[in-house]
Tab-separated table of C-alpha atoms and ligand atoms in Angstrom:
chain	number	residue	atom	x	y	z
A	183	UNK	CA	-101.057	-45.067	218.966
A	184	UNK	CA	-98.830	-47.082	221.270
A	185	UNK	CA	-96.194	-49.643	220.374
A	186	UNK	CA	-93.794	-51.425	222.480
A	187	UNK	CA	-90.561	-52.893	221.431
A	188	UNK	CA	-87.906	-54.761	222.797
A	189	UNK	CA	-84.214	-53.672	221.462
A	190	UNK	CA	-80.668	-53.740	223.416
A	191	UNK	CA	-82.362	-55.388	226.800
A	192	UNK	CA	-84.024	-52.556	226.964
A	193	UNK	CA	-88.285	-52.203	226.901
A	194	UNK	CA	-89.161	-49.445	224.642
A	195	UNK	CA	-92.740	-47.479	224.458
A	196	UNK	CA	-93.749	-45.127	222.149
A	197	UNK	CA	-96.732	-43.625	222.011
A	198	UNK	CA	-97.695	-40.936	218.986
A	199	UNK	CA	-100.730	-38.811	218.471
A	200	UNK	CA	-102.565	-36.916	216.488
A	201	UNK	CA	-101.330	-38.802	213.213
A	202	UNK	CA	-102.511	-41.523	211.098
A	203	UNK	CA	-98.767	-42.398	209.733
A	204	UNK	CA	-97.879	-44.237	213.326
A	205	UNK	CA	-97.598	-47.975	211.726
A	206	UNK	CA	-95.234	-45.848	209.085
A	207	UNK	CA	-93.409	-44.509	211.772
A	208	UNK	CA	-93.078	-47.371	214.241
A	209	UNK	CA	-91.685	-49.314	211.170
A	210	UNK	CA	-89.194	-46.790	210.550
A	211	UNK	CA	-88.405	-46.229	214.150
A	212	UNK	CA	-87.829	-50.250	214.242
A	213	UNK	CA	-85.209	-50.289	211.890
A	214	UNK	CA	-83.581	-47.321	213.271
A	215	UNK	CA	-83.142	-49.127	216.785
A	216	UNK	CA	-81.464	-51.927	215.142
A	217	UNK	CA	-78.915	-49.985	213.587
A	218	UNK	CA	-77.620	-48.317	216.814
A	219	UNK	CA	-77.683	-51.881	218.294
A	220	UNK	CA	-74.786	-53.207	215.334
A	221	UNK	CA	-73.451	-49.694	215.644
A	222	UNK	CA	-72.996	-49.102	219.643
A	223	UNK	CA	-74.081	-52.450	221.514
A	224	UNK	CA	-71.328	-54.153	222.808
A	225	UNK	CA	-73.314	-57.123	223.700
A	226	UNK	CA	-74.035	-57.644	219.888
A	227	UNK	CA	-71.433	-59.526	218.589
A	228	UNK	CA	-71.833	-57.916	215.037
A	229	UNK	CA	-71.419	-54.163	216.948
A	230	UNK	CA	-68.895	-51.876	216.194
A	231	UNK	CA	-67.780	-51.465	219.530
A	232	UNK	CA	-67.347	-55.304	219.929
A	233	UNK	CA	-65.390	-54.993	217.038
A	234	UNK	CA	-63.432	-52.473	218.445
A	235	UNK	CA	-63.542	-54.215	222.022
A	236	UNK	CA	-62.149	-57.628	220.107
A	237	UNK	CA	-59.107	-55.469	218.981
A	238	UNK	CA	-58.090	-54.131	222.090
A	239	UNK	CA	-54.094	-53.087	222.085
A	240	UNK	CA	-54.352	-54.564	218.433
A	241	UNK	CA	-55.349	-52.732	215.563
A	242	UNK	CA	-57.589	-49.671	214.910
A	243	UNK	CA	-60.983	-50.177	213.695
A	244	UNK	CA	-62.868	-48.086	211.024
A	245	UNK	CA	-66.413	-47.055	212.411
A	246	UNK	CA	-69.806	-45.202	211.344
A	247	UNK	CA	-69.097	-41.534	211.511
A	248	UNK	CA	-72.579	-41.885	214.421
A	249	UNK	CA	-70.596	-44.645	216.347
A	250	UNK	CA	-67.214	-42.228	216.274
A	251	UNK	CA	-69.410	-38.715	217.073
A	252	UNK	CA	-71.109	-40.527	219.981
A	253	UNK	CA	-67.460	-41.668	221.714
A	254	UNK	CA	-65.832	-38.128	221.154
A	255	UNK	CA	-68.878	-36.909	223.337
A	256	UNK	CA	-68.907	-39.949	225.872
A	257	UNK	CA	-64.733	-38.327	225.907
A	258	UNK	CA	-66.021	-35.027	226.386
A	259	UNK	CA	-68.104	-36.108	229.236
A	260	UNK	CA	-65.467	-38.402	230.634
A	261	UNK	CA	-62.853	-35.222	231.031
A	262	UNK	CA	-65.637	-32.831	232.087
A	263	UNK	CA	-66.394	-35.277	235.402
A	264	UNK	CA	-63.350	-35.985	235.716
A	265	UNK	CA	-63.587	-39.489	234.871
A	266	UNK	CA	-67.087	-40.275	237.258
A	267	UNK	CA	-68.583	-41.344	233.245
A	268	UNK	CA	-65.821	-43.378	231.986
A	269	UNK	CA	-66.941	-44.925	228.084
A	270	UNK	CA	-63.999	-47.863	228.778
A	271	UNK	CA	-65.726	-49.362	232.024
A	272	UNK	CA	-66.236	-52.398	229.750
A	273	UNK	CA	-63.596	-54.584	231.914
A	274	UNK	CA	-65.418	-53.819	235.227
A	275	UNK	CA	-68.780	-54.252	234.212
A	276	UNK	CA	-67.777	-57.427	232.475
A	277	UNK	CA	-66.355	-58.773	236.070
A	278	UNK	CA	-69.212	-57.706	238.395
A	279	UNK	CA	-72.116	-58.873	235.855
A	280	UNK	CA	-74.748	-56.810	237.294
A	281	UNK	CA	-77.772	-58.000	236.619
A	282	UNK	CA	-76.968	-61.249	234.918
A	283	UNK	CA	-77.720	-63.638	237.534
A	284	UNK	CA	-75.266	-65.817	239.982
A	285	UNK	CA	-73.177	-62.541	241.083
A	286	UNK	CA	-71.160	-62.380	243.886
A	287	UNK	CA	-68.375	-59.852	244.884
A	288	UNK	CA	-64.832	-60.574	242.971
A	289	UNK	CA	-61.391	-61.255	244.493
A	290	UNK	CA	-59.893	-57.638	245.048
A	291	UNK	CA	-57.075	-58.400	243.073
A	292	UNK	CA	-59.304	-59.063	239.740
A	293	UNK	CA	-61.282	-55.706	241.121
A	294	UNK	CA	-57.785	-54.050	241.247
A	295	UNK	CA	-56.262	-55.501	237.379
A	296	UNK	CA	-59.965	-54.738	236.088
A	297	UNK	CA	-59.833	-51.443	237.598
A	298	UNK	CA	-56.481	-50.431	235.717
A	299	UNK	CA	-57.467	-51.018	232.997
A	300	UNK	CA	-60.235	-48.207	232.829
A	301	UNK	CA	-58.799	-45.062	231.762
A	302	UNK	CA	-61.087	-42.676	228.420
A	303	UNK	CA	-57.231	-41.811	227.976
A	304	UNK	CA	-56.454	-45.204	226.063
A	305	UNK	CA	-58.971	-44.390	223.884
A	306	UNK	CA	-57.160	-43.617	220.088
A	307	UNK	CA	-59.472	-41.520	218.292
A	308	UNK	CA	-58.560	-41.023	214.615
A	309	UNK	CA	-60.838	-38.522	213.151
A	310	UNK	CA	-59.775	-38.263	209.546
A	311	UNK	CA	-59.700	-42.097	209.125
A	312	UNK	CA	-62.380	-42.304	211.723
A	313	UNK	CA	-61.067	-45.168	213.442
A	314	UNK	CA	-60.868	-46.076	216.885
A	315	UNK	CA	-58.217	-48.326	218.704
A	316	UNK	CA	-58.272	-49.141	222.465
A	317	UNK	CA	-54.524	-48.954	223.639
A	318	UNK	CA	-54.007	-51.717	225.659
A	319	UNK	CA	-55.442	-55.291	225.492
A	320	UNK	CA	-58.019	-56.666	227.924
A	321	UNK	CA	-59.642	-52.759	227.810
A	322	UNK	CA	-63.325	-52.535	226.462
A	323	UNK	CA	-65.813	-49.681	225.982
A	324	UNK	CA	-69.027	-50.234	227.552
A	325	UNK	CA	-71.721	-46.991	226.533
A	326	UNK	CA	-74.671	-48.641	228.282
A	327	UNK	CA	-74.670	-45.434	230.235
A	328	UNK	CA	-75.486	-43.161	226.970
A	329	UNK	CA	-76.758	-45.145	224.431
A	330	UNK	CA	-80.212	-45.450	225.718
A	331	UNK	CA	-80.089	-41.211	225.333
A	332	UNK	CA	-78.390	-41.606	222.327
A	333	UNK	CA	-80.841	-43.630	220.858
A	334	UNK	CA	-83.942	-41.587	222.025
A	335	UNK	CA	-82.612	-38.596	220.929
A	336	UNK	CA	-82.169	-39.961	217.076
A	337	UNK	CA	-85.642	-41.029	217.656
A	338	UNK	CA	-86.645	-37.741	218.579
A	339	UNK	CA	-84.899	-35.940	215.351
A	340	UNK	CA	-86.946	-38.536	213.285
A	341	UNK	CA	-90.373	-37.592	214.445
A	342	UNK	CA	-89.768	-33.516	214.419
A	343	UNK	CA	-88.834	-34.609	210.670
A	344	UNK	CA	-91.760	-36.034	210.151
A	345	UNK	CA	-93.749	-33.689	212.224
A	346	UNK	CA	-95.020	-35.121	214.422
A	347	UNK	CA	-96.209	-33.012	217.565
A	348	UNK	CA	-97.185	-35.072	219.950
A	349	UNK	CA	-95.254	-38.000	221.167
A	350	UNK	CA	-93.397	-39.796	223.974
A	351	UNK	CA	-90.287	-41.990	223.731
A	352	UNK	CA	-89.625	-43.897	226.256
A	353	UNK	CA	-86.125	-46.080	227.019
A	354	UNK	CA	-86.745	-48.539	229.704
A	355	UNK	CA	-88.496	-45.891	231.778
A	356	UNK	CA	-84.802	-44.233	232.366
A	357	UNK	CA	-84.236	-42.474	228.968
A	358	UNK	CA	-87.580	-40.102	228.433
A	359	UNK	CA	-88.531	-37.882	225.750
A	360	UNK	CA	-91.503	-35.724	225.713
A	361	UNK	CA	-92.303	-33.876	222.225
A	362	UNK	CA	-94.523	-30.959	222.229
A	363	UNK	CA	-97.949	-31.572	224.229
A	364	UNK	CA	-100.864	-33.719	224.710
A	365	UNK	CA	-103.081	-34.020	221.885
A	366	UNK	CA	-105.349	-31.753	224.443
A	367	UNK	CA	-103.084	-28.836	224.691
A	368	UNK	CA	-101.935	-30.066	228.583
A	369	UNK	CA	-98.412	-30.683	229.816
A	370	UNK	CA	-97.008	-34.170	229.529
A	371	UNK	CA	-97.080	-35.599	233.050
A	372	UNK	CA	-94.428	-37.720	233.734
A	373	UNK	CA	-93.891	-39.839	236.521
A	374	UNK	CA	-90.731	-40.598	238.524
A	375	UNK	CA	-90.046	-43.738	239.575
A	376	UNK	CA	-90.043	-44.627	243.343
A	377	UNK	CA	-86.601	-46.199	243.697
A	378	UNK	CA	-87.395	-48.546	246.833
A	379	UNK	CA	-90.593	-50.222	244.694
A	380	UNK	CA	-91.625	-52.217	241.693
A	381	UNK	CA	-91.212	-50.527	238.355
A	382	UNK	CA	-94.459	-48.374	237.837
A	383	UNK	CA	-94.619	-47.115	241.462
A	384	UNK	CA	-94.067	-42.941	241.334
A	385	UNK	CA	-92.870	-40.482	243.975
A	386	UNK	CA	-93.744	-37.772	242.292
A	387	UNK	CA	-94.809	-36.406	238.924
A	388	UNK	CA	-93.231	-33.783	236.764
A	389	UNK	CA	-94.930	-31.381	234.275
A	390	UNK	CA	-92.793	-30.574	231.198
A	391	UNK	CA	-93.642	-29.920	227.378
A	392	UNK	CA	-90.776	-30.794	224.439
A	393	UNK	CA	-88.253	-32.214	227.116
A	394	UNK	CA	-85.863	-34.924	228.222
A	395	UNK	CA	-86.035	-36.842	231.337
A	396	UNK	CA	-83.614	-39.421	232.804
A	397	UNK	CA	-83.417	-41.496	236.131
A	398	UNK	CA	-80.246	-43.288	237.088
A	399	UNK	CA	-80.526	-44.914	240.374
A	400	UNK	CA	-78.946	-47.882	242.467
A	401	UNK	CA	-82.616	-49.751	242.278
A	402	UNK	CA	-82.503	-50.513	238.514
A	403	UNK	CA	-80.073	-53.598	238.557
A	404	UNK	CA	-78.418	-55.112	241.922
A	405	UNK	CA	-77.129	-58.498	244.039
A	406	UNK	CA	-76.872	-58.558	247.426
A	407	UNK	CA	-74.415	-60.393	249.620
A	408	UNK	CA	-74.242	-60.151	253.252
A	409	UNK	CA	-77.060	-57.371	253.276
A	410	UNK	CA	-75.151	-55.214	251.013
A	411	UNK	CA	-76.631	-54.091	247.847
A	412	UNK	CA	-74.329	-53.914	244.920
A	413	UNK	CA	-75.621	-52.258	241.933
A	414	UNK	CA	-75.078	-51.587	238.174
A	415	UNK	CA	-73.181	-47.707	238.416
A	416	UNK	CA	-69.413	-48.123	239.450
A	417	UNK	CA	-67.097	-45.607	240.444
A	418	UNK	CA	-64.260	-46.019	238.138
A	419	UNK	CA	-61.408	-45.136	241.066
A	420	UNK	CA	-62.814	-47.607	243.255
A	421	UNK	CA	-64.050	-50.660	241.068
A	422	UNK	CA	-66.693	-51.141	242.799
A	423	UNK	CA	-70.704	-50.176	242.793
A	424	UNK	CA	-71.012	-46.402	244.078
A	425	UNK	CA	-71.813	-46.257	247.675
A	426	UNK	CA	-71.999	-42.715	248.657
A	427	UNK	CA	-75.715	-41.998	249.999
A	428	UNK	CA	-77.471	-41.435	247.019
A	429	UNK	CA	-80.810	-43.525	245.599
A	430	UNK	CA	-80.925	-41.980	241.757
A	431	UNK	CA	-80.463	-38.836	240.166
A	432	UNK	CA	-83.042	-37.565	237.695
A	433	UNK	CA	-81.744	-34.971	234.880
A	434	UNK	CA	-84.592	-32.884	233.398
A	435	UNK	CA	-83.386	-31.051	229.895
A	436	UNK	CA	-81.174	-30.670	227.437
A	437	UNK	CA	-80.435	-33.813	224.859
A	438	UNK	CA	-81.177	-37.251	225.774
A	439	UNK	CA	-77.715	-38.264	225.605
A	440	UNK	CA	-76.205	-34.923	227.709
A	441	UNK	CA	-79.115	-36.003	230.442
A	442	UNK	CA	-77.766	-39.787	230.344
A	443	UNK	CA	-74.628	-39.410	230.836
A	444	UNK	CA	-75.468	-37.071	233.361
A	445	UNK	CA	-77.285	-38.864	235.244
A	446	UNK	CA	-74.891	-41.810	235.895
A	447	UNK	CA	-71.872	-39.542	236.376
A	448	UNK	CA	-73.836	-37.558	239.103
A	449	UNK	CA	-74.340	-40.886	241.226
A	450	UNK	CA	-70.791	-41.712	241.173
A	451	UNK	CA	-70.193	-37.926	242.695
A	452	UNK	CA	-72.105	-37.020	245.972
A	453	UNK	CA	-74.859	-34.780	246.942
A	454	UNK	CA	-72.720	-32.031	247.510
A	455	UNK	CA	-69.814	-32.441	244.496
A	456	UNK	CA	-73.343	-33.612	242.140
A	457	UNK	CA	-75.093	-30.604	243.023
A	458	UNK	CA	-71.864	-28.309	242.169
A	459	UNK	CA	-71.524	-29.732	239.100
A	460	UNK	CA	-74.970	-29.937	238.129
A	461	UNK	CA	-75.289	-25.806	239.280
A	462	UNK	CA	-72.732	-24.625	236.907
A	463	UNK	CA	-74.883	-26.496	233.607
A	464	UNK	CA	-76.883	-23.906	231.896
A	465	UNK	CA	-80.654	-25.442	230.926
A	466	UNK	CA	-80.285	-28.708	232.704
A	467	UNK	CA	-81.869	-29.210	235.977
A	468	UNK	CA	-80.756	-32.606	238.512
A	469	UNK	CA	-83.051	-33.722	241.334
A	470	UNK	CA	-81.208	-36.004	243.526
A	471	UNK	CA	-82.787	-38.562	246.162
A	472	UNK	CA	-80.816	-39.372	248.844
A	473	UNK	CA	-80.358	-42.704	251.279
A	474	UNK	CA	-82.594	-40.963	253.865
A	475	UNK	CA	-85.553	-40.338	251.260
A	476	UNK	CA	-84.615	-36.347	251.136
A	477	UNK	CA	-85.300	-35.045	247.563
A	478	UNK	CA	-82.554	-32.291	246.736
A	479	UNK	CA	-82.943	-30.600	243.568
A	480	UNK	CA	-81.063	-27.571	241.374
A	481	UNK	CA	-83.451	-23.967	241.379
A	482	UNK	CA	-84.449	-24.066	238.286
A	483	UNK	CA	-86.767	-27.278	239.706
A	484	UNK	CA	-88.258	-25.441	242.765
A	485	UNK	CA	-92.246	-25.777	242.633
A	486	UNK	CA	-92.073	-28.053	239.758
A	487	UNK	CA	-92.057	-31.489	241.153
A	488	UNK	CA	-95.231	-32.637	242.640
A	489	UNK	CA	-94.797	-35.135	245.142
A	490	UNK	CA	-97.607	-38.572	245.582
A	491	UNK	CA	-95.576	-40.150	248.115
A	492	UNK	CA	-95.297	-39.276	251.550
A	493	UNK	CA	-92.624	-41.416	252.851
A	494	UNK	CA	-90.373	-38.707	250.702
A	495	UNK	CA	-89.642	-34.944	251.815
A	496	UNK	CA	-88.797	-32.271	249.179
A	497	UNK	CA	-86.138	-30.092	250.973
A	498	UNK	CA	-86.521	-26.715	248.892
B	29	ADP	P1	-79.838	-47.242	232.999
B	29	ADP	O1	-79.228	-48.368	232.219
B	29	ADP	O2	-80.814	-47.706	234.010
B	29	ADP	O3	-80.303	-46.107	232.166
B	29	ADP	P2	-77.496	-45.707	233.533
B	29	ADP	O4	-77.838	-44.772	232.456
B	29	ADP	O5	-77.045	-45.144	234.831
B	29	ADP	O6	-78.662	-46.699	233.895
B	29	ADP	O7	-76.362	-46.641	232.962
B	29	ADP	C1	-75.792	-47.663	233.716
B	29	ADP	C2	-74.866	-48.461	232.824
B	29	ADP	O8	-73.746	-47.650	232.461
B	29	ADP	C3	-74.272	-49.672	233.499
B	29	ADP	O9	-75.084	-50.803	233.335
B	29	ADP	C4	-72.948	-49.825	232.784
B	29	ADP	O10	-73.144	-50.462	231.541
B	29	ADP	C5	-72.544	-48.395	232.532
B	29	ADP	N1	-71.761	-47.780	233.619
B	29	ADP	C6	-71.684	-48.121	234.942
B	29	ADP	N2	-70.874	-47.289	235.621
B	29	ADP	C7	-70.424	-46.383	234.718
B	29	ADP	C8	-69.532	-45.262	234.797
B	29	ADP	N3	-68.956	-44.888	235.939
B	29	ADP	N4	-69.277	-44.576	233.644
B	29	ADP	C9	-69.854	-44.949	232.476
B	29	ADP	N5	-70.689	-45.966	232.333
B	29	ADP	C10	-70.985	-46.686	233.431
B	30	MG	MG1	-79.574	-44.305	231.490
């Protein structure tokens, strides 16, 4: 059975087989979405991390122990690439507005103040209190670039409770879970998203059973002024949208919330520093398109991507 659902801005499918408990389990998975949104969406005024957001350079707030485990990894992730995934983007993103309608490029100077006031260091973690406390005012955490993973990972756990064996999750096409198989024994078949057409179109499809799957491209939300696209990933040492010849990275394994993160810190690197990184991961694979419609990918990939589009070229 198949149910859609709309939580966090986000369009969420779900699609279980092989068991007659689905209405049981959509309910359930319902519910479950709308806790993570009052735990972990800043955008929801009622959130934890508005709360914590609202007390920036103030006080310390007391959180759920999911909201506090979830920022120690976004931490983790923030040290390990070197600040490329920074959790406290919150003041940039709030400036440029991506995707909100009427954008246009700020003054350099508000880019600049914005800017300094990103650093995962000014994050206070208490972990016996579990509090959290942002060190200086006008900071904000922003985890629109793992909660979608985050989310379809607790999904996930849920159904292998319940055993289910057959399902996909799906987080606005970017955040992609495939449990077990199809009800007839095949590989899940997923598609990738073509990042120069209308949501739907593919460039290739991918066979995978029990895996994760996440896309992170400069397609998904954009302006442009003076025939410059400026889109929703930004480097946090610039300020501004990442601009270094890549279309989207797509991270195939390990959890939904490892993949991403992933996947929006490897556009903010390059090719070249992206494909380092990426190399040195055990059981996570990255395939990387680039400005010039060359697909790049780690080996553990190699002769599993099926292309459909020709305007592409898989460079093995
Ligand atoms: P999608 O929302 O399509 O899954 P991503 O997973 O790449 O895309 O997340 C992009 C979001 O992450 C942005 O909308 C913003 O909220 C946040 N973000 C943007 N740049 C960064 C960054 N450098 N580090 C952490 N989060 C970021
Ligand atoms: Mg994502």
């Amino acid at each position: 059975m198949k149910k859609t659902l709309y939580k966090f801005a986000t369009v969420i499918n779900l699609k279980l087989y092989g068991d007659d408990e689905s209405e049981r389990h959509f309910k359930a998975v319902e519910k479950m979405l709308d806790d993570i949104d009052q735990q972990i969406n800043m955008s929801n005024k009622d959130s934890e991390i508005h709360a914590i957001n609202e007390a920036a350079g103030k006080k310390a707030i007391k959180v759920s122990k999911g909201t506090f485990d979830l920022m120690k990894v976004s931490i983790e992730y923030a040290k390990d690439t070197q600040g490329a995934f920074d959790p406290s983007i919150g003041p940039l993103v709030s400036l440029w507005k991506i995707g909100n309608g009427g954008e246009h490029v700020p003054d350099v100077n508000l880019i600049n103040q914005a800017k300094s006031l990103v650093n995962y260091k000014d994050i206070i973690m208490d972990e016996a209190n579990l509090t959290i406390k942002l060190a200086k005012e006008g900071m904000s955490l922003d985890l629109g670039g793992i909660g979608k993973g985050y989310a379809a990972d607790l999904v996930a756990d849920y159904l292998h409770e319940e055993q289910v064996e057959s399902a996909i999750i799906d987080l606005g096409g970017s955040s992609i879970i495939a449990i077990g198989r199809k009800p007839s024994g095949e590989q899940w078949r997923i598609g990738l998203q073509d990042p120069d057409r209308e949501r739907g179109e593919q460039l290739a499809l991918i066979q995978l059973d029990n895996e994760t799957i996440d896309s992170s491209g400069v397609y998904e939300r954009f302006f442009m002024e003076n025939g410059v696209r400026y889109h929703h990933i930004l480097d946090p040492k610039t300020g501004f949208p990442t601009k270094n010849g890549l279309k989207s990275v797509t991270i195939i394994g390990g959890t939904a919330t490892d993949a991403d993160v992933l996947s929006t810190a490897v556009v903010v690197m390059d090719l070249e520093e992206g494909m380092a990184y990426m190399k040195q991961k055990q059981n996570v694979e990255a395939m990387f398109i680039t400005e010039d419609n060359r697909i790049y990918m780690t080996p553990g990939l190699k002769g599993k991507i099926n292309l459909t589009n020709t305007r592409y070229t898989l460079v093995e």
